[in-house]
PDB file of C-alpha atoms in Angstrom:
ATOM      1  CA  MET A   1      13.033 -44.787 -53.362  1.00 46.00           C
ATOM      2  CA  SER A   2      12.299 -41.921 -55.723  1.00 44.00           C
ATOM      3  CA  PHE A   3      13.785 -38.458 -55.331  1.00 34.00           C
ATOM      4  CA  LYS A   4      10.324 -37.081 -54.466  1.00 39.00           C
ATOM      5  CA  THR A   5       9.806 -39.696 -51.743  1.00 41.00           C
ATOM      6  CA  THR A   6      13.277 -39.073 -50.348  1.00 39.00           C
ATOM      7  CA  LEU A   7      12.660 -35.304 -50.226  1.00 37.00           C
ATOM      8  CA  MET A   8       9.360 -35.784 -48.402  1.00 41.00           C
ATOM      9  CA  ALA A   9      10.968 -38.092 -45.860  1.00 42.00           C
ATOM     10  CA  ALA A  10      13.776 -35.614 -45.236  1.00 39.00           C
ATOM     11  CA  THR A  11      11.283 -32.804 -44.799  1.00 39.00           C
ATOM     12  CA  LEU A  12       9.249 -34.803 -42.284  1.00 39.00           C
ATOM     13  CA  LEU A  13      12.388 -35.802 -40.377  1.00 40.00           C
ATOM     14  CA  THR A  14      13.467 -32.172 -40.144  1.00 38.00           C
ATOM     15  CA  ALA A  15      10.023 -31.101 -38.947  1.00 38.00           C
ATOM     16  CA  PHE A  16       9.827 -33.761 -36.243  1.00 38.00           C
ATOM     17  CA  SER A  17      13.409 -33.250 -35.064  1.00 36.00           C
ATOM     18  CA  ALA A  18      13.168 -29.447 -34.843  1.00 34.00           C
ATOM     19  CA  PRO A  19      12.985 -28.200 -31.251  1.00 38.00           C
ATOM     20  CA  VAL A  20       9.627 -26.985 -30.002  1.00 39.00           C
ATOM     21  CA  SER A  21       9.794 -23.223 -29.565  1.00 49.00           C
ATOM     22  CA  ALA A  22       9.717 -22.141 -25.941  1.00 76.00           C
ATOM     23  CA  GLU A  23       6.971 -19.930 -24.647  1.00 91.00           C
ATOM     24  CA  SER A  24       7.939 -16.275 -24.585  1.00 95.00           C
ATOM     25  CA  VAL A  25       6.727 -13.059 -23.004  1.00 98.00           C
ATOM     26  CA  ASN A  26       7.484  -9.346 -23.273  1.00 98.00           C
ATOM     27  CA  ILE A  27       7.295  -7.738 -19.847  1.00 98.00           C
ATOM     28  CA  GLY A  28       6.558  -4.038 -19.501  1.00 98.00           C
ATOM     29  CA  VAL A  29       8.828  -2.220 -17.047  1.00 97.00           C
ATOM     30  CA  PRO A  30       7.595   1.092 -15.550  1.00 94.00           C
ATOM     31  CA  SER A  31      10.132   3.434 -14.015  1.00 88.00           C
ATOM     32  CA  TRP A  32       9.559   2.862 -10.288  1.00 89.00           C
ATOM     33  CA  THR A  33      11.783   0.385  -8.481  1.00 90.00           C
ATOM     34  CA  GLY A  34       9.002  -1.819  -7.133  1.00 92.00           C
ATOM     35  CA  ALA A  35       7.709  -2.401 -10.650  1.00 95.00           C
ATOM     36  CA  GLN A  36      11.220  -3.213 -11.863  1.00 96.00           C
ATOM     37  CA  ALA A  37      11.584  -5.724  -9.042  1.00 96.00           C
ATOM     38  CA  VAL A  38       8.295  -7.481  -9.797  1.00 97.00           C
ATOM     39  CA  ALA A  39       8.994  -7.472 -13.532  1.00 98.00           C
ATOM     40  CA  ASN A  40      12.291  -9.247 -13.003  1.00 98.00           C
ATOM     41  CA  VAL A  41      10.771 -11.821 -10.639  1.00 98.00           C
ATOM     42  CA  LEU A  42       8.182 -12.623 -13.296  1.00 98.00           C
ATOM     43  CA  GLY A  43      10.937 -12.938 -15.885  1.00 98.00           C
ATOM     44  CA  ALA A  44      13.199 -15.027 -13.660  1.00 98.00           C
ATOM     45  CA  ILE A  45      10.446 -17.576 -13.015  1.00 98.00           C
ATOM     46  CA  VAL A  46       9.607 -17.809 -16.722  1.00 98.00           C
ATOM     47  CA  GLU A  47      13.263 -18.335 -17.648  1.00 97.00           C
ATOM     48  CA  MET A  48      14.514 -20.417 -14.719  1.00 97.00           C
ATOM     49  CA  ARG A  49      11.501 -22.604 -14.014  1.00 97.00           C
ATOM     50  CA  MET A  50       9.554 -22.673 -17.277  1.00 96.00           C
ATOM     51  CA  GLY A  51      12.353 -22.589 -19.838  1.00 96.00           C
ATOM     52  CA  GLY A  52      10.742 -19.626 -21.561  1.00 96.00           C
ATOM     53  CA  THR A  53      12.259 -16.510 -23.093  1.00 97.00           C
ATOM     54  CA  VAL A  54      11.756 -12.977 -21.809  1.00 98.00           C
ATOM     55  CA  ASP A  55      12.273  -9.455 -23.094  1.00 98.00           C
ATOM     56  CA  TYR A  56      11.891  -6.394 -20.881  1.00 98.00           C
ATOM     57  CA  ILE A  57      10.273  -3.349 -22.482  1.00 98.00           C
ATOM     58  CA  PRO A  58      10.451   0.018 -20.665  1.00 97.00           C
ATOM     59  CA  GLY A  59       7.245   2.049 -20.762  1.00 96.00           C
ATOM     60  CA  ASN A  60       4.796   4.170 -18.818  1.00 94.00           C
ATOM     61  CA  ASN A  61       1.318   3.077 -17.792  1.00 95.00           C
ATOM     62  CA  ALA A  62      -0.411   4.340 -20.936  1.00 95.00           C
ATOM     63  CA  THR A  63       2.097   2.714 -23.288  1.00 97.00           C
ATOM     64  CA  ILE A  64       1.976  -0.650 -21.528  1.00 98.00           C
ATOM     65  CA  PHE A  65      -1.819  -0.819 -21.353  1.00 98.00           C
ATOM     66  CA  GLN A  66      -2.196   0.217 -24.992  1.00 98.00           C
ATOM     67  CA  ALA A  67       0.232  -2.486 -26.085  1.00 98.00           C
ATOM     68  CA  MET A  68      -1.564  -5.131 -24.012  1.00 98.00           C
ATOM     69  CA  ASP A  69      -4.855  -4.011 -25.518  1.00 98.00           C
ATOM     70  CA  GLN A  70      -3.518  -4.367 -29.072  1.00 97.00           C
ATOM     71  CA  GLY A  71      -2.568  -7.959 -28.272  1.00 97.00           C
ATOM     72  CA  LYS A  72       0.296  -8.206 -30.769  1.00 96.00           C
ATOM     73  CA  GLY A  73       2.836  -9.268 -28.154  1.00 96.00           C
ATOM     74  CA  ASP A  74       4.782  -5.997 -28.127  1.00 97.00           C
ATOM     75  CA  ILE A  75       4.131  -5.861 -24.361  1.00 98.00           C
ATOM     76  CA  ASP A  76       2.264  -8.691 -22.659  1.00 98.00           C
ATOM     77  CA  VAL A  77       2.168  -7.779 -18.979  1.00 98.00           C
ATOM     78  CA  HIS A  78       2.161  -4.823 -16.583  1.00 98.00           C
ATOM     79  CA  PRO A  79       3.954  -5.920 -13.390  1.00 98.00           C
ATOM     80  CA  ASP A  80       2.653  -3.385 -10.866  1.00 96.00           C
ATOM     81  CA  VAL A  81      -0.861  -1.997 -11.361  1.00 96.00           C
ATOM     82  CA  TRP A  82      -1.885   0.273  -8.478  1.00 92.00           C
ATOM     83  CA  LEU A  83      -5.612   0.595  -7.938  1.00 93.00           C
ATOM     84  CA  PRO A  84      -7.475   2.841  -7.836  1.00 85.00           C
ATOM     85  CA  ASN A  85      -4.589   5.028  -9.154  1.00 84.00           C
ATOM     86  CA  GLN A  86      -4.672   3.336 -12.550  1.00 92.00           C
ATOM     87  CA  GLN A  87      -8.399   2.652 -12.574  1.00 92.00           C
ATOM     88  CA  SER A  88      -8.914   4.674 -15.740  1.00 92.00           C
ATOM     89  CA  PHE A  89      -6.755   2.111 -17.569  1.00 96.00           C
ATOM     90  CA  THR A  90      -8.302  -0.977 -15.992  1.00 97.00           C
ATOM     91  CA  GLN A  91     -11.809   0.333 -16.601  1.00 96.00           C
ATOM     92  CA  LYS A  92     -11.008   0.966 -20.260  1.00 97.00           C
ATOM     93  CA  TYR A  93      -9.129  -2.232 -21.070  1.00 98.00           C
ATOM     94  CA  VAL A  94     -10.189  -4.776 -18.415  1.00 98.00           C
ATOM     95  CA  ASP A  95     -13.850  -3.866 -17.847  1.00 97.00           C
ATOM     96  CA  GLU A  96     -14.895  -2.344 -21.172  1.00 98.00           C
ATOM     97  CA  ALA A  97     -12.648  -3.628 -23.959  1.00 98.00           C
ATOM     98  CA  LYS A  98     -12.026  -6.921 -22.111  1.00 98.00           C
ATOM     99  CA  THR A  99      -8.624  -7.243 -23.750  1.00 98.00           C
ATOM    100  CA  VAL A 100      -6.642  -7.305 -20.499  1.00 98.00           C
ATOM    101  CA  THR A 101      -6.912  -9.531 -17.418  1.00 98.00           C
ATOM    102  CA  LEU A 102      -6.217  -8.243 -13.893  1.00 97.00           C
ATOM    103  CA  SER A 103      -4.735 -10.576 -11.298  1.00 96.00           C
ATOM    104  CA  SER A 104      -6.866 -11.518  -8.299  1.00 95.00           C
ATOM    105  CA  ASN A 105      -3.819 -11.798  -6.002  1.00 96.00           C
ATOM    106  CA  PRO A 106      -2.974  -8.237  -4.932  1.00 96.00           C
ATOM    107  CA  TYR A 107      -0.640  -6.990  -2.236  1.00 93.00           C
ATOM    108  CA  GLU A 108      -1.501  -3.937  -0.146  1.00 92.00           C
ATOM    109  CA  GLY A 109      -0.091  -0.497  -0.860  1.00 91.00           C
ATOM    110  CA  ASN A 110      -0.171   2.702   1.182  1.00 92.00           C
ATOM    111  CA  GLN A 111       0.797   6.119  -0.120  1.00 92.00           C
ATOM    112  CA  GLY A 112       1.206   9.601   1.249  1.00 96.00           C
ATOM    113  CA  PHE A 113       3.839  12.302   1.783  1.00 98.00           C
ATOM    114  CA  CYS A 114       7.023  11.980   3.807  1.00 98.00           C
ATOM    115  CA  VAL A 115       9.790  14.005   5.401  1.00 98.00           C
ATOM    116  CA  SER A 116      12.937  12.829   7.123  1.00 96.00           C
ATOM    117  CA  LYS A 117      12.328  12.045  10.783  1.00 96.00           C
ATOM    118  CA  ASP A 118      14.960  14.558  11.928  1.00 96.00           C
ATOM    119  CA  PHE A 119      13.439  17.373   9.860  1.00 97.00           C
ATOM    120  CA  GLY A 120       9.959  16.516  11.071  1.00 97.00           C
ATOM    121  CA  GLN A 121      10.896  16.360  14.740  1.00 97.00           C
ATOM    122  CA  ALA A 122      13.032  19.507  14.650  1.00 97.00           C
ATOM    123  CA  ASN A 123      10.179  21.550  13.162  1.00 97.00           C
ATOM    124  CA  ASN A 124       7.107  19.819  14.578  1.00 98.00           C
ATOM    125  CA  ILE A 125       5.983  18.568  11.173  1.00 98.00           C
ATOM    126  CA  THR A 126       3.476  15.748  11.541  1.00 98.00           C
ATOM    127  CA  ASP A 127       0.626  16.591   9.163  1.00 98.00           C
ATOM    128  CA  ILE A 128       0.428  17.551   5.485  1.00 98.00           C
ATOM    129  CA  ALA A 129      -0.940  20.953   6.523  1.00 97.00           C
ATOM    130  CA  ASP A 130       2.369  21.714   8.279  1.00 98.00           C
ATOM    131  CA  LEU A 131       4.037  21.998   4.868  1.00 97.00           C
ATOM    132  CA  GLY A 132       1.927  25.125   4.341  1.00 97.00           C
ATOM    133  CA  ARG A 133       3.546  26.935   7.256  1.00 97.00           C
ATOM    134  CA  PRO A 134       5.771  29.745   5.939  1.00 96.00           C
ATOM    135  CA  ASP A 135       8.644  28.761   8.254  1.00 96.00           C
ATOM    136  CA  VAL A 136       8.587  25.167   7.001  1.00 97.00           C
ATOM    137  CA  ALA A 137       8.272  26.174   3.349  1.00 96.00           C
ATOM    138  CA  ALA A 138      11.294  28.463   3.721  1.00 96.00           C
ATOM    139  CA  LEU A 139      13.368  25.554   5.046  1.00 96.00           C
ATOM    140  CA  MET A 140      12.397  23.508   1.973  1.00 96.00           C
ATOM    141  CA  ASP A 141      13.274  26.238  -0.552  1.00 95.00           C
ATOM    142  CA  SER A 142      16.577  25.102  -2.081  1.00 91.00           C
ATOM    143  CA  ASP A 143      16.483  27.303  -5.185  1.00 90.00           C
ATOM    144  CA  GLY A 144      15.479  30.589  -3.581  1.00 92.00           C
ATOM    145  CA  ASN A 145      12.234  31.079  -5.510  1.00 93.00           C
ATOM    146  CA  GLY A 146      10.205  31.574  -2.337  1.00 93.00           C
ATOM    147  CA  LYS A 147       8.545  28.137  -2.362  1.00 96.00           C
ATOM    148  CA  GLY A 148       9.577  24.831  -0.873  1.00 96.00           C
ATOM    149  CA  GLU A 149       9.998  21.923  -3.272  1.00 96.00           C
ATOM    150  CA  MET A 150       8.015  18.713  -2.897  1.00 98.00           C
ATOM    151  CA  TRP A 151       8.485  15.746  -5.210  1.00 98.00           C
ATOM    152  CA  ILE A 152       5.051  14.440  -6.260  1.00 98.00           C
ATOM    153  CA  GLY A 153       6.100  11.580  -8.560  1.00 96.00           C
ATOM    154  CA  ALA A 154       7.646  10.809 -11.909  1.00 93.00           C
ATOM    155  CA  PRO A 155       6.330  11.912 -15.319  1.00 93.00           C
ATOM    156  CA  GLY A 156       3.622   9.536 -16.501  1.00 88.00           C
ATOM    157  CA  TRP A 157       2.604   8.360 -13.024  1.00 89.00           C
ATOM    158  CA  ALA A 158      -1.126   8.469 -12.311  1.00 89.00           C
ATOM    159  CA  SER A 159      -0.270   9.080  -8.652  1.00 92.00           C
ATOM    160  CA  ALA A 160       1.673  12.214  -9.619  1.00 96.00           C
ATOM    161  CA  ASN A 161      -1.511  13.615 -11.143  1.00 96.00           C
ATOM    162  CA  VAL A 162      -3.386  12.880  -7.918  1.00 96.00           C
ATOM    163  CA  ASN A 163      -0.648  14.532  -5.867  1.00 97.00           C
ATOM    164  CA  GLU A 164      -0.689  17.638  -8.061  1.00 98.00           C
ATOM    165  CA  VAL A 165      -4.400  18.028  -7.377  1.00 98.00           C
ATOM    166  CA  LYS A 166      -3.874  17.342  -3.677  1.00 98.00           C
ATOM    167  CA  THR A 167      -1.184  20.027  -3.430  1.00 98.00           C
ATOM    168  CA  ARG A 168      -3.729  22.521  -4.743  1.00 98.00           C
ATOM    169  CA  ASP A 169      -6.714  21.300  -2.720  1.00 98.00           C
ATOM    170  CA  TYR A 170      -4.742  21.095   0.513  1.00 98.00           C
ATOM    171  CA  GLY A 171      -4.036  24.813   0.033  1.00 97.00           C
ATOM    172  CA  LEU A 172      -0.276  24.390  -0.365  1.00 98.00           C
ATOM    173  CA  LEU A 173       0.401  26.049  -3.718  1.00 97.00           C
ATOM    174  CA  ASP A 174       1.233  29.433  -2.180  1.00 96.00           C
ATOM    175  CA  PHE A 175       4.023  27.751  -0.243  1.00 97.00           C
ATOM    176  CA  ILE A 176       4.961  24.539  -2.066  1.00 97.00           C
ATOM    177  CA  GLU A 177       6.151  23.900  -5.618  1.00 97.00           C
ATOM    178  CA  PRO A 178       5.161  20.409  -6.835  1.00 97.00           C
ATOM    179  CA  ILE A 179       8.052  18.779  -8.699  1.00 97.00           C
ATOM    180  CA  ARG A 180       7.868  15.921 -11.200  1.00 97.00           C
ATOM    181  CA  ALA A 181      11.117  14.081 -11.851  1.00 96.00           C
ATOM    182  CA  GLU A 182      12.407  10.543 -12.126  1.00 93.00           C
ATOM    183  CA  GLU A 183      12.528   8.626  -8.876  1.00 90.00           C
ATOM    184  CA  SER A 184      16.320   8.558  -8.879  1.00 90.00           C
ATOM    185  CA  VAL A 185      16.262  12.359  -8.582  1.00 94.00           C
ATOM    186  CA  LYS A 186      14.030  12.120  -5.514  1.00 95.00           C
ATOM    187  CA  THR A 187      16.260   9.515  -3.871  1.00 92.00           C
ATOM    188  CA  ALA A 188      19.379  11.614  -4.425  1.00 94.00           C
ATOM    189  CA  ARG A 189      17.611  14.687  -3.040  1.00 95.00           C
ATOM    190  CA  ILE A 190      16.520  12.841   0.120  1.00 96.00           C
ATOM    191  CA  LYS A 191      20.085  11.702   0.747  1.00 95.00           C
ATOM    192  CA  ASP A 192      21.475  15.177   0.100  1.00 95.00           C
ATOM    193  CA  SER A 193      18.899  16.959   2.265  1.00 95.00           C
ATOM    194  CA  ILE A 194      19.558  14.649   5.214  1.00 95.00           C
ATOM    195  CA  ALA A 195      23.337  15.050   4.854  1.00 94.00           C
ATOM    196  CA  LYS A 196      23.020  18.853   4.775  1.00 93.00           C
ATOM    197  CA  GLY A 197      20.280  19.100   7.400  1.00 91.00           C
ATOM    198  CA  GLU A 198      17.898  20.704   4.888  1.00 92.00           C
ATOM    199  CA  GLY A 199      14.143  20.399   4.601  1.00 95.00           C
ATOM    200  CA  TYR A 200      12.548  18.251   1.933  1.00 96.00           C
ATOM    201  CA  ALA A 201       9.162  16.602   1.413  1.00 98.00           C
ATOM    202  CA  PHE A 202       8.265  13.929  -1.097  1.00 98.00           C
ATOM    203  CA  TYR A 203       5.591  11.520  -2.228  1.00 97.00           C
ATOM    204  CA  CYS A 204       6.176   8.172  -0.551  1.00 96.00           C
ATOM    205  CA  TYR A 205       4.531   4.798  -0.543  1.00 90.00           C
ATOM    206  CA  LYS A 206       4.745   1.314   0.893  1.00 88.00           C
ATOM    207  CA  PRO A 207       6.153  -1.046  -0.177  1.00 87.00           C
ATOM    208  CA  HIS A 208       9.308   0.785  -1.179  1.00 88.00           C
ATOM    209  CA  ALA A 209      13.027   0.663  -0.517  1.00 86.00           C
ATOM    210  CA  VAL A 210      12.992   4.163   0.987  1.00 90.00           C
ATOM    211  CA  TRP A 211      11.872   2.713   4.345  1.00 89.00           C
ATOM    212  CA  PHE A 212      15.099   0.701   4.491  1.00 86.00           C
ATOM    213  CA  MET A 213      17.304   3.431   3.036  1.00 90.00           C
ATOM    214  CA  PHE A 214      16.445   6.450   5.202  1.00 93.00           C
ATOM    215  CA  ASP A 215      14.820   7.304   8.506  1.00 94.00           C
ATOM    216  CA  VAL A 216      11.617   8.899   7.198  1.00 95.00           C
ATOM    217  CA  GLU A 217       8.049   9.235   8.379  1.00 96.00           C
ATOM    218  CA  MET A 218       4.718   9.591   6.596  1.00 97.00           C
ATOM    219  CA  LEU A 219       2.677  12.690   7.386  1.00 98.00           C
ATOM    220  CA  SER A 220      -0.938  12.390   8.435  1.00 97.00           C
ATOM    221  CA  GLU A 221      -3.681  13.516   6.058  1.00 97.00           C
ATOM    222  CA  PRO A 222      -7.452  13.846   6.396  1.00 97.00           C
ATOM    223  CA  THR A 223      -8.929  10.353   6.679  1.00 95.00           C
ATOM    224  CA  PHE A 224      -9.978   8.916   3.331  1.00 95.00           C
ATOM    225  CA  ASP A 225     -13.407  10.187   2.357  1.00 95.00           C
ATOM    226  CA  GLU A 226     -14.800   8.991  -0.947  1.00 93.00           C
ATOM    227  CA  ALA A 227     -17.006  12.089  -1.180  1.00 96.00           C
ATOM    228  CA  LYS A 228     -13.893  14.292  -1.177  1.00 96.00           C
ATOM    229  CA  TYR A 229     -11.960  12.169  -3.641  1.00 96.00           C
ATOM    230  CA  ASN A 230     -12.964  12.983  -7.200  1.00 96.00           C
ATOM    231  CA  MET A 231      -9.969  12.254  -9.418  1.00 95.00           C
ATOM    232  CA  ILE A 232     -10.130  12.408 -13.211  1.00 95.00           C
ATOM    233  CA  GLN A 233      -7.024  11.262 -15.074  1.00 93.00           C
ATOM    234  CA  PRO A 234      -5.669  12.978 -18.230  1.00 94.00           C
ATOM    235  CA  SER A 235      -6.503   9.869 -20.252  1.00 89.00           C
ATOM    236  CA  ASP A 236     -10.185  10.514 -19.507  1.00 91.00           C
ATOM    237  CA  ASP A 237     -10.435  14.282 -19.883  1.00 95.00           C
ATOM    238  CA  ALA A 238      -8.076  16.995 -21.122  1.00 96.00           C
ATOM    239  CA  ASP A 239      -9.437  19.288 -18.373  1.00 97.00           C
ATOM    240  CA  TRP A 240      -8.639  16.714 -15.673  1.00 97.00           C
ATOM    241  CA  TYR A 241      -6.862  19.185 -13.368  1.00 97.00           C
ATOM    242  CA  GLU A 242      -9.700  21.690 -13.303  1.00 97.00           C
ATOM    243  CA  LYS A 243     -12.387  19.033 -12.936  1.00 98.00           C
ATOM    244  CA  SER A 244     -10.661  16.983 -10.235  1.00 98.00           C
ATOM    245  CA  SER A 245     -10.976  17.557  -6.500  1.00 98.00           C
ATOM    246  CA  VAL A 246      -8.961  15.596  -3.929  1.00 98.00           C
ATOM    247  CA  ALA A 247      -8.761  16.772  -0.314  1.00 97.00           C
ATOM    248  CA  THR A 248      -8.342  13.473   1.504  1.00 96.00           C
ATOM    249  CA  LYS A 249      -5.808  10.715   1.986  1.00 96.00           C
ATOM    250  CA  ASP A 250      -5.830   7.952  -0.583  1.00 94.00           C
ATOM    251  CA  ALA A 251      -7.489   4.702   0.385  1.00 91.00           C
ATOM    252  CA  LEU A 252      -5.220   1.716   0.837  1.00 91.00           C
ATOM    253  CA  LYS A 253      -4.288   0.286  -2.554  1.00 90.00           C
ATOM    254  CA  ASN A 254      -4.516  -3.073  -4.219  1.00 94.00           C
ATOM    255  CA  VAL A 255      -1.431  -3.732  -6.321  1.00 95.00           C
ATOM    256  CA  GLN A 256      -1.346  -6.574  -8.828  1.00 96.00           C
ATOM    257  CA  ILE A 257      -0.213  -7.587 -12.282  1.00 98.00           C
ATOM    258  CA  ALA A 258      -2.244  -7.351 -15.503  1.00 98.00           C
ATOM    259  CA  TRP A 259      -1.680  -9.150 -18.781  1.00 98.00           C
ATOM    260  CA  SER A 260      -2.963  -9.193 -22.345  1.00 98.00           C
ATOM    261  CA  ASN A 261      -5.694 -11.739 -23.015  1.00 98.00           C
ATOM    262  CA  SER A 262      -3.916 -12.576 -26.264  1.00 97.00           C
ATOM    263  CA  LEU A 263      -1.098 -14.160 -24.242  1.00 97.00           C
ATOM    264  CA  GLU A 264      -3.243 -17.220 -23.528  1.00 96.00           C
ATOM    265  CA  GLY A 265      -3.283 -18.116 -27.205  1.00 95.00           C
ATOM    266  CA  ARG A 266       0.435 -17.511 -27.714  1.00 95.00           C
ATOM    267  CA  SER A 267       1.921 -18.699 -24.402  1.00 96.00           C
ATOM    268  CA  PRO A 268      -0.805 -20.439 -22.393  1.00 96.00           C
ATOM    269  CA  ALA A 269       1.491 -21.786 -19.673  1.00 96.00           C
ATOM    270  CA  ILE A 270       2.803 -18.295 -18.933  1.00 97.00           C
ATOM    271  CA  ALA A 271      -0.735 -16.909 -18.837  1.00 97.00           C
ATOM    272  CA  GLU A 272      -1.690 -19.634 -16.340  1.00 97.00           C
ATOM    273  CA  PHE A 273       1.360 -18.809 -14.213  1.00 97.00           C
ATOM    274  CA  PHE A 274       0.411 -15.113 -14.203  1.00 98.00           C
ATOM    275  CA  ALA A 275      -3.043 -16.015 -12.871  1.00 97.00           C
ATOM    276  CA  ASN A 276      -1.390 -17.702  -9.872  1.00 97.00           C
ATOM    277  CA  PHE A 277       1.398 -15.162  -9.301  1.00 98.00           C
ATOM    278  CA  ALA A 278       1.469 -13.516  -5.874  1.00 97.00           C
ATOM    279  CA  LEU A 279       3.928 -11.425  -3.859  1.00 96.00           C
ATOM    280  CA  THR A 280       3.599  -9.622  -0.528  1.00 94.00           C
ATOM    281  CA  ALA A 281       4.373  -5.986   0.248  1.00 91.00           C
ATOM    282  CA  ASP A 282       7.364  -7.163   2.306  1.00 88.00           C
ATOM    283  CA  ASP A 283       8.655  -9.132  -0.691  1.00 94.00           C
ATOM    284  CA  VAL A 284       8.535  -6.057  -2.885  1.00 94.00           C
ATOM    285  CA  SER A 285      10.098  -3.771  -0.249  1.00 90.00           C
ATOM    286  CA  GLY A 286      12.984  -6.185   0.250  1.00 91.00           C
ATOM    287  CA  LEU A 287      13.597  -6.572  -3.468  1.00 95.00           C
ATOM    288  CA  ALA A 288      13.405  -2.820  -4.045  1.00 91.00           C
ATOM    289  CA  PHE A 289      15.850  -2.187  -1.200  1.00 91.00           C
ATOM    290  CA  GLU A 290      18.444  -4.508  -2.727  1.00 94.00           C
ATOM    291  CA  ILE A 291      18.081  -2.782  -6.075  1.00 92.00           C
ATOM    292  CA  SER A 292      17.890   0.854  -4.923  1.00 84.00           C
ATOM    293  CA  SER A 293      19.998   0.970  -1.789  1.00 81.00           C
ATOM    294  CA  ASN A 294      22.594  -1.675  -2.510  1.00 88.00           C
ATOM    295  CA  GLY A 295      22.798  -0.832  -6.202  1.00 88.00           C
ATOM    296  CA  ARG A 296      22.378  -4.431  -7.287  1.00 94.00           C
ATOM    297  CA  ASP A 297      21.174  -5.617 -10.667  1.00 96.00           C
ATOM    298  CA  ALA A 298      17.421  -6.255 -10.627  1.00 96.00           C
ATOM    299  CA  ALA A 299      17.765  -9.505 -12.583  1.00 97.00           C
ATOM    300  CA  GLU A 300      20.334 -10.869 -10.144  1.00 97.00           C
ATOM    301  CA  VAL A 301      18.201  -9.971  -7.122  1.00 97.00           C
ATOM    302  CA  ALA A 302      15.148 -11.582  -8.715  1.00 98.00           C
ATOM    303  CA  LYS A 303      17.000 -14.815  -9.487  1.00 98.00           C
ATOM    304  CA  GLU A 304      18.157 -15.048  -5.874  1.00 98.00           C
ATOM    305  CA  TRP A 305      14.580 -14.556  -4.683  1.00 98.00           C
ATOM    306  CA  VAL A 306      13.332 -17.349  -6.954  1.00 98.00           C
ATOM    307  CA  GLU A 307      16.034 -19.718  -5.704  1.00 97.00           C
ATOM    308  CA  ALA A 308      15.250 -18.877  -2.065  1.00 97.00           C
ATOM    309  CA  ASN A 309      11.464 -19.313  -2.430  1.00 97.00           C
ATOM    310  CA  THR A 310      11.103 -22.575  -4.315  1.00 97.00           C
ATOM    311  CA  ASP A 311       7.992 -23.706  -2.385  1.00 97.00           C
ATOM    312  CA  ARG A 312       6.119 -20.499  -3.200  1.00 97.00           C
ATOM    313  CA  VAL A 313       7.219 -20.576  -6.828  1.00 97.00           C
ATOM    314  CA  ASP A 314       6.141 -24.224  -7.087  1.00 97.00           C
ATOM    315  CA  ALA A 315       2.697 -23.220  -5.837  1.00 97.00           C
ATOM    316  CA  MET A 316       2.468 -20.470  -8.458  1.00 97.00           C
ATOM    317  CA  LEU A 317       3.375 -23.015 -11.131  1.00 96.00           C
ATOM    318  CA  GLY A 318       0.877 -25.549  -9.826  1.00 94.00           C
ATOM    319  CA  LEU A 319       3.571 -28.095  -8.943  1.00 92.00           C
TER     320      LEU A 319
END
């Protein structure tokens, strides 16, 4: 056998004996706990049941959608798309650009504003309008600036933009200061306000760990009226705040995952799994509670969920 023939044979042997590269995915991870929980369940299934590799990439809604649109694999999936909150993104990338696919298996979300049950009962606070009472606002003023603080969401959240408009259109700005901060700040403030018997109001939503962590209640708002809900997001118009008008409760939400269409060409089995992926609101609340309240690692909690729900995971994988 000649040297050239031997070299070719060795090259072919190496090529055929080399392991087939596993499918891989980069999962976007927004800041809220529910999204972190779903992201880690997605990753756990890919790793534990599909033998794939996963990287978790922190990012806000805009960053994740832009990366999915570019289709280079920097971020392949958004784990927790709330609609219509993030409709400006889905309209741009799912409906118009057609570079992103939205799951057809949503769970239901509900959002509003909450106070602790003790604070609400002690001061007859049941409706969002009650936060505009001077006596209530004074009880919520922890920094002495004459206005009560209300957490409206984290920086980068579409819902925080909605809540900022609502605070204005509900006529609360003379009494309430809308605060944007990371969710961990809100959680610590709830705990502190309850311990000290102070007043505090905050944006709240279901599913979420807060319902397991504290005794809180959601305030009533005017029934959802599409005619009174005109929300323009900053991604659509720089004058979004001035042009928006929201004086009604949000409609119930559909929450699902979204992924880059380019994933099908790079990791088709993962893309097929994403199309079948489904969780319930109770699933997400339970996962978020373990992470937020019990301080457990999100990856560990997700792996336990996968092991405890083999039948459901099998169905998602088409087994």
